[in-house]
Amino acid sequence: MATCWSKMNKSSSILKRSSLLGQSIPWQPIKMGAPLSARASSWWSGVEMGPPDPILGVSEAFKKDTNPLKMNLGVGAYRDDQGKPFVLPSVREAERIIAQKGLNKEYAPIGGEPEFGRLSANLAFGQGNEIVSSGRNVSVQTISGTGALRVGATYLAKWFPGNKTVYLPRPSWGNHTPIFKQSGMNVDGYRYYDPTTCGFDFNGAMEDISRIPEKSVIMLHACAHNPTGVDPKDEQWKEMSQLVKKRNLFAFFDMAYQGFASGDVDRDAFAVRQFLEDGHNICLSQSYAKNMGLYGERVGAFTVVCKDKEEAARVNSQIKILIRPMYSNPPVNGSRIVSEILTNTALNKQWLEDVKGMADRIITMRQELKDGLANEGSSKNWEHIVDQIGMFCFTGMTPEQVEKITTEFSVYMTKDGRISVAGISSSNVGYLAKAMHAVTK
Amino acid sequence: MSHFSAVGAAPPIEVYQLSRDYQADTHPQKINLGVGAYRTPEGKPWILPVVKKAEAQLAKDIDAETINHEYLPVLGLDSFTSAATAMLLGKGSPALKEERAFGIQALSGTGALRNGAEFLVQQLKKTVFYFSNPTWGNHGLVFKNAGFTDARTYRYWDKSTCGFNFEGLIEDLQNAPEGAVIILHACAHNPTGIDPSQEQWGKIADVMQEKRLFPFFDCAYQGFASGDLDQDAWAVRFFVERGFELFCSQSFSKNFGLYNERAGNLTVVVKDKSLIENMKSQITLIVRAMYSNPPAHGSRIVDLVLKDEQLYTEWCECIKIMSSRILEMRQGLRERLEKLNTPGQWNHITEQIGMFSFTGLTPEMCQFLLKEKHVYLLKNGRISMCGVTPSNLDYLA
């Protein structure tokens, strides 16, 4: 085979190990002889185009649109009433305090700082809860909620002694499925959303859950279900907890909106705490992306509630073994902010006000949208807009109606009719009502 | 009955356990030569002054609302990835001019290795990978967890000479199956500190080209090894000039001292730029299912510094400070060992480069140092030169 460089002469084998100490070896560009393209095609020719991300696609299209009245109701990131990203005052203050401390940049422990884990578990389970005080939780810092789910899924894929299938509510956050599949878990579902009522299909859920094979994993959205905004009522949660127990299922809670849903961190943790009270040793993924507005800092936590401290130690050691080959140890900029807020009484109080402010604005927009539709003369039942909770609203609009509202009114949302209420402001809620009425009447 | 009763306790990870043991030790002359993080002559962690400046600037930017805490794109901060890729390949690289290179922001070096390894398994169905014997403790784990099923080593360290087993390396690569992924250390080999010479790199490239092996460089010490960014990137650039397609994981933990911010980049060099969009779309899916999008803070700092002429110059000075201190300590240790007529040859201490030195000490000798002398090092004889200071140099020798 012809090569474009001369073969090395075997006898000239004394290759001096050049000392790089103190000597600057100039970079020598090597001149190419015959082109290599003749030899081999690229490694990547077989790589196909992956499916476009539906949510990002919405944002892309939105950016290109020149209509001054355009609205982006796609991505789930909070916006203030001027439609701008919101850096929480408590976060800003925490950052200033941290800057003064002159903390170093040394590696964090694999599972993050233990204090961060403890604070996160306490936030979820309630101050003074028995689980943290008896040390039977494993709580590690993760790369936001996604990272927590991935660590959890990987842990279950390796260590869960039962049926390695996770049952997701139908529908669920689009990323749940790839996370679990790529971790090696099977994915299945249980009925959740009732399109006829735009509400919770309680009977359907209970029926399906009662048929889930024993010792399977069931995923539950702790509050502010994504994408529907539909949450079970307290009494329904209680019944679900009993059924999950009866079926001997392992409960995996995803709590991405604690505080953000109702404005009250304890209220939003009701389901999680109910399950704990009922004796479930759950696992939990938490995100601080929304409730602290720390989206890009990637702060989250993964918790496994164990039987006792001894089991927690074993589980902890195994989780670290899974984290190390993923990213070794977590980024601290965001987690330091979280820890500062949760340990500083004044900041904590400020944060609770900040988060209530965000939740209240969302709730107000829901009401105004519903009122706006009524004012437009819509005869449809829009009660679900205010019954649903959290950042998202499943409007009930069909894909055709969504298409229409986008092309005719430059209102951008995902095909399933989901809108991000955070993208609505007092200045454009009227326009949105008009547009929605126009395509649904 | 708990779900997890059968979960066994995993063995502690050596390098972290070592740190814990060191912390617990009360001996006044204890020395920590375990973890690879830079230390000042006083033995303290060092936040680079230029990093402090960058962070102060970012704080102002948040106040001014020119930046915020919103999500970064899945593949990272564009300006950061271009700057990182250019820093590695050199601004004049043919790959850059021809638009055949791109970067993906990653969770430091580990994350870049993981992203790349996942892609190779999922998209190219790779199964075989090679790492040097010895290598960084996490290489095998990253690749195995990414789905590689056949882990093999190529010879590297020659115990008898405390040197480079180059012939063994070449032989092992000659015998590698076509398409095998080869993990290569771009510079400052961890743990041995021995790098191939330019001629040796040439031979390695020959074999890899002939056998159609895929180079996956790990570049965790660019600038940190010799003090010169271009010099430390020589091997990677050489492979690019030779026409290879390659991956290179970059870490900014050491050269920027940003250990806990997890700033990294995966540089990808391809032959055919029309394939890039497809590749990016697939890597996007991998990232989405692992962590959705990367942490902003570390990448913003690096981006600021690499873009600003003044800050960049300051940073280059910081790198020189760190790399020179290491060189001085190497010099100092070797001199003292030779002065004490310590049995064996000690020239490898100064001939090796970077943060680590493979002393050639046996596990038993390491145990002795640990137990009797309170000197903490890995049982393979690796010492971190960062832990050596003017004040403990004599004790160590």
JSON list of C-alpha atoms in Angstrom, two decimals, chain A residues 324-422:
[
{"chain": "A", "resi": 324, "resn": "ARG", "atom": "CA", "xyz": [-17.00, 9.12, 38.94]},
{"chain": "A", "resi": 325, "resn": "PRO", "atom": "CA", "xyz": [-17.02, 7.77, 35.37]},
{"chain": "A", "resi": 326, "resn": "MET", "atom": "CA", "xyz": [-19.67, 10.32, 34.40]},
{"chain": "A", "resi": 327, "resn": "TYR", "atom": "CA", "xyz": [-18.07, 13.57, 35.48]},
{"chain": "A", "resi": 328, "resn": "SER", "atom": "CA", "xyz": [-15.94, 12.81, 38.58]},
{"chain": "A", "resi": 329, "resn": "ASN", "atom": "CA", "xyz": [-17.38, 15.49, 40.86]},
{"chain": "A", "resi": 330, "resn": "PRO", "atom": "CA", "xyz": [-19.98, 18.26, 40.52]},
{"chain": "A", "resi": 331, "resn": "PRO", "atom": "CA", "xyz": [-19.71, 21.99, 39.72]},
{"chain": "A", "resi": 332, "resn": "VAL", "atom": "CA", "xyz": [-19.96, 24.10, 42.85]},
{"chain": "A", "resi": 333, "resn": "ASN", "atom": "CA", "xyz": [-20.90, 27.58, 41.74]},
{"chain": "A", "resi": 334, "resn": "GLY", "atom": "CA", "xyz": [-24.62, 26.85, 41.88]},
{"chain": "A", "resi": 335, "resn": "SER", "atom": "CA", "xyz": [-24.58, 24.53, 44.88]},
{"chain": "A", "resi": 336, "resn": "ARG", "atom": "CA", "xyz": [-22.76, 27.12, 46.95]},
{"chain": "A", "resi": 337, "resn": "ILE", "atom": "CA", "xyz": [-25.55, 29.57, 46.19]},
{"chain": "A", "resi": 338, "resn": "VAL", "atom": "CA", "xyz": [-28.16, 27.03, 47.24]},
{"chain": "A", "resi": 339, "resn": "SER", "atom": "CA", "xyz": [-26.36, 26.19, 50.48]},
{"chain": "A", "resi": 340, "resn": "GLU", "atom": "CA", "xyz": [-25.92, 29.87, 51.31]},
{"chain": "A", "resi": 341, "resn": "ILE", "atom": "CA", "xyz": [-29.61, 30.55, 50.81]},
{"chain": "A", "resi": 342, "resn": "LEU", "atom": "CA", "xyz": [-30.78, 27.54, 52.75]},
{"chain": "A", "resi": 343, "resn": "THR", "atom": "CA", "xyz": [-28.52, 28.18, 55.74]},
{"chain": "A", "resi": 344, "resn": "ASN", "atom": "CA", "xyz": [-28.82, 31.96, 55.94]},
{"chain": "A", "resi": 345, "resn": "THR", "atom": "CA", "xyz": [-32.07, 32.81, 57.74]},
{"chain": "A", "resi": 346, "resn": "ALA", "atom": "CA", "xyz": [-32.55, 36.19, 56.10]},
{"chain": "A", "resi": 347, "resn": "LEU", "atom": "CA", "xyz": [-31.71, 34.86, 52.64]},
{"chain": "A", "resi": 348, "resn": "ASN", "atom": "CA", "xyz": [-33.94, 31.85, 53.12]},
{"chain": "A", "resi": 349, "resn": "LYS", "atom": "CA", "xyz": [-36.83, 34.16, 53.97]},
{"chain": "A", "resi": 350, "resn": "GLN", "atom": "CA", "xyz": [-36.02, 36.32, 50.95]},
{"chain": "A", "resi": 351, "resn": "TRP", "atom": "CA", "xyz": [-35.91, 33.24, 48.74]},
{"chain": "A", "resi": 352, "resn": "LEU", "atom": "CA", "xyz": [-39.30, 32.03, 49.91]},
{"chain": "A", "resi": 353, "resn": "GLU", "atom": "CA", "xyz": [-40.68, 35.45, 48.98]},
{"chain": "A", "resi": 354, "resn": "ASP", "atom": "CA", "xyz": [-38.93, 35.38, 45.60]},
{"chain": "A", "resi": 355, "resn": "VAL", "atom": "CA", "xyz": [-40.33, 31.98, 44.78]},
{"chain": "A", "resi": 356, "resn": "LYS", "atom": "CA", "xyz": [-43.81, 32.93, 45.92]},
{"chain": "A", "resi": 357, "resn": "GLY", "atom": "CA", "xyz": [-43.57, 35.99, 43.72]},
{"chain": "A", "resi": 358, "resn": "MET", "atom": "CA", "xyz": [-42.86, 33.82, 40.69]},
{"chain": "A", "resi": 359, "resn": "ALA", "atom": "CA", "xyz": [-45.62, 31.37, 41.51]},
{"chain": "A", "resi": 360, "resn": "ASP", "atom": "CA", "xyz": [-48.10, 34.20, 42.13]},
{"chain": "A", "resi": 361, "resn": "ARG", "atom": "CA", "xyz": [-47.35, 35.83, 38.80]},
{"chain": "A", "resi": 362, "resn": "ILE", "atom": "CA", "xyz": [-47.99, 32.53, 37.04]},
{"chain": "A", "resi": 363, "resn": "ILE", "atom": "CA", "xyz": [-51.26, 32.02, 38.91]},
{"chain": "A", "resi": 364, "resn": "THR", "atom": "CA", "xyz": [-52.32, 35.56, 38.02]},
{"chain": "A", "resi": 365, "resn": "MET", "atom": "CA", "xyz": [-51.57, 35.01, 34.35]},
{"chain": "A", "resi": 366, "resn": "ARG", "atom": "CA", "xyz": [-53.65, 31.83, 34.38]},
{"chain": "A", "resi": 367, "resn": "GLN", "atom": "CA", "xyz": [-56.59, 33.74, 35.75]},
{"chain": "A", "resi": 368, "resn": "GLU", "atom": "CA", "xyz": [-56.16, 36.59, 33.29]},
{"chain": "A", "resi": 369, "resn": "LEU", "atom": "CA", "xyz": [-55.94, 34.20, 30.37]},
{"chain": "A", "resi": 370, "resn": "LYS", "atom": "CA", "xyz": [-59.12, 32.45, 31.42]},
{"chain": "A", "resi": 371, "resn": "ASP", "atom": "CA", "xyz": [-60.86, 35.81, 31.93]},
{"chain": "A", "resi": 372, "resn": "GLY", "atom": "CA", "xyz": [-59.53, 37.02, 28.61]},
{"chain": "A", "resi": 373, "resn": "LEU", "atom": "CA", "xyz": [-60.99, 34.05, 26.79]},
{"chain": "A", "resi": 374, "resn": "ALA", "atom": "CA", "xyz": [-64.33, 34.66, 28.42]},
{"chain": "A", "resi": 375, "resn": "ASN", "atom": "CA", "xyz": [-64.16, 38.29, 27.35]},
{"chain": "A", "resi": 376, "resn": "GLU", "atom": "CA", "xyz": [-63.45, 37.21, 23.79]},
{"chain": "A", "resi": 377, "resn": "GLY", "atom": "CA", "xyz": [-66.70, 35.34, 23.93]},
{"chain": "A", "resi": 378, "resn": "SER", "atom": "CA", "xyz": [-65.35, 31.84, 24.00]},
{"chain": "A", "resi": 379, "resn": "SER", "atom": "CA", "xyz": [-67.97, 29.27, 24.79]},
{"chain": "A", "resi": 380, "resn": "LYS", "atom": "CA", "xyz": [-65.41, 26.60, 25.62]},
{"chain": "A", "resi": 381, "resn": "ASN", "atom": "CA", "xyz": [-64.66, 25.43, 29.14]},
{"chain": "A", "resi": 382, "resn": "TRP", "atom": "CA", "xyz": [-61.28, 26.92, 30.07]},
{"chain": "A", "resi": 383, "resn": "GLU", "atom": "CA", "xyz": [-61.46, 25.99, 33.76]},
{"chain": "A", "resi": 384, "resn": "HIS", "atom": "CA", "xyz": [-58.43, 23.76, 33.39]},
{"chain": "A", "resi": 385, "resn": "ILE", "atom": "CA", "xyz": [-56.23, 26.77, 32.81]},
{"chain": "A", "resi": 386, "resn": "VAL", "atom": "CA", "xyz": [-56.64, 27.76, 36.45]},
{"chain": "A", "resi": 387, "resn": "ASP", "atom": "CA", "xyz": [-57.02, 24.22, 37.78]},
{"chain": "A", "resi": 388, "resn": "GLN", "atom": "CA", "xyz": [-53.67, 23.23, 36.42]},
{"chain": "A", "resi": 389, "resn": "ILE", "atom": "CA", "xyz": [-50.59, 24.35, 38.27]},
{"chain": "A", "resi": 390, "resn": "GLY", "atom": "CA", "xyz": [-47.00, 25.28, 37.69]},
{"chain": "A", "resi": 391, "resn": "MET", "atom": "CA", "xyz": [-45.16, 26.54, 34.67]},
{"chain": "A", "resi": 392, "resn": "PHE", "atom": "CA", "xyz": [-47.05, 24.60, 32.04]},
{"chain": "A", "resi": 393, "resn": "CYS", "atom": "CA", "xyz": [-50.59, 24.44, 30.84]},
{"chain": "A", "resi": 394, "resn": "PHE", "atom": "CA", "xyz": [-52.04, 21.79, 28.60]},
{"chain": "A", "resi": 395, "resn": "THR", "atom": "CA", "xyz": [-54.48, 23.95, 26.73]},
{"chain": "A", "resi": 396, "resn": "GLY", "atom": "CA", "xyz": [-56.28, 21.09, 25.01]},
{"chain": "A", "resi": 397, "resn": "MET", "atom": "CA", "xyz": [-55.59, 22.65, 21.62]},
{"chain": "A", "resi": 398, "resn": "THR", "atom": "CA", "xyz": [-55.20, 20.19, 18.76]},
{"chain": "A", "resi": 399, "resn": "PRO", "atom": "CA", "xyz": [-52.08, 20.03, 16.56]},
{"chain": "A", "resi": 400, "resn": "GLU", "atom": "CA", "xyz": [-54.06, 21.74, 13.78]},
{"chain": "A", "resi": 401, "resn": "GLN", "atom": "CA", "xyz": [-55.07, 24.56, 16.10]},
{"chain": "A", "resi": 402, "resn": "VAL", "atom": "CA", "xyz": [-51.48, 24.88, 17.26]},
{"chain": "A", "resi": 403, "resn": "GLU", "atom": "CA", "xyz": [-50.32, 25.10, 13.66]},
{"chain": "A", "resi": 404, "resn": "LYS", "atom": "CA", "xyz": [-52.89, 27.79, 13.01]},
{"chain": "A", "resi": 405, "resn": "ILE", "atom": "CA", "xyz": [-52.05, 29.88, 16.05]},
{"chain": "A", "resi": 406, "resn": "THR", "atom": "CA", "xyz": [-48.39, 29.79, 15.09]},
{"chain": "A", "resi": 407, "resn": "THR", "atom": "CA", "xyz": [-48.77, 30.68, 11.44]},
{"chain": "A", "resi": 408, "resn": "GLU", "atom": "CA", "xyz": [-51.54, 33.25, 11.88]},
{"chain": "A", "resi": 409, "resn": "PHE", "atom": "CA", "xyz": [-50.65, 34.83, 15.19]},
{"chain": "A", "resi": 410, "resn": "SER", "atom": "CA", "xyz": [-46.96, 34.00, 15.69]},
{"chain": "A", "resi": 411, "resn": "VAL", "atom": "CA", "xyz": [-47.74, 32.29, 18.98]},
{"chain": "A", "resi": 412, "resn": "TYR", "atom": "CA", "xyz": [-45.21, 29.50, 19.45]},
{"chain": "A", "resi": 413, "resn": "MET", "atom": "CA", "xyz": [-45.88, 26.40, 21.51]},
{"chain": "A", "resi": 414, "resn": "THR", "atom": "CA", "xyz": [-45.27, 22.67, 21.28]},
{"chain": "A", "resi": 415, "resn": "LYS", "atom": "CA", "xyz": [-47.56, 20.57, 19.08]},
{"chain": "A", "resi": 416, "resn": "ASP", "atom": "CA", "xyz": [-49.21, 18.93, 22.07]},
{"chain": "A", "resi": 417, "resn": "GLY", "atom": "CA", "xyz": [-50.84, 22.22, 22.93]},
{"chain": "A", "resi": 418, "resn": "ARG", "atom": "CA", "xyz": [-48.60, 22.86, 25.90]},
{"chain": "A", "resi": 419, "resn": "ILE", "atom": "CA", "xyz": [-47.88, 26.47, 26.77]},
{"chain": "A", "resi": 420, "resn": "SER", "atom": "CA", "xyz": [-45.35, 27.83, 29.19]},
{"chain": "A", "resi": 421, "resn": "VAL", "atom": "CA", "xyz": [-47.38, 30.23, 31.31]},
{"chain": "A", "resi": 422, "resn": "ALA", "atom": "CA", "xyz": [-44.11, 31.89, 32.30]}
]
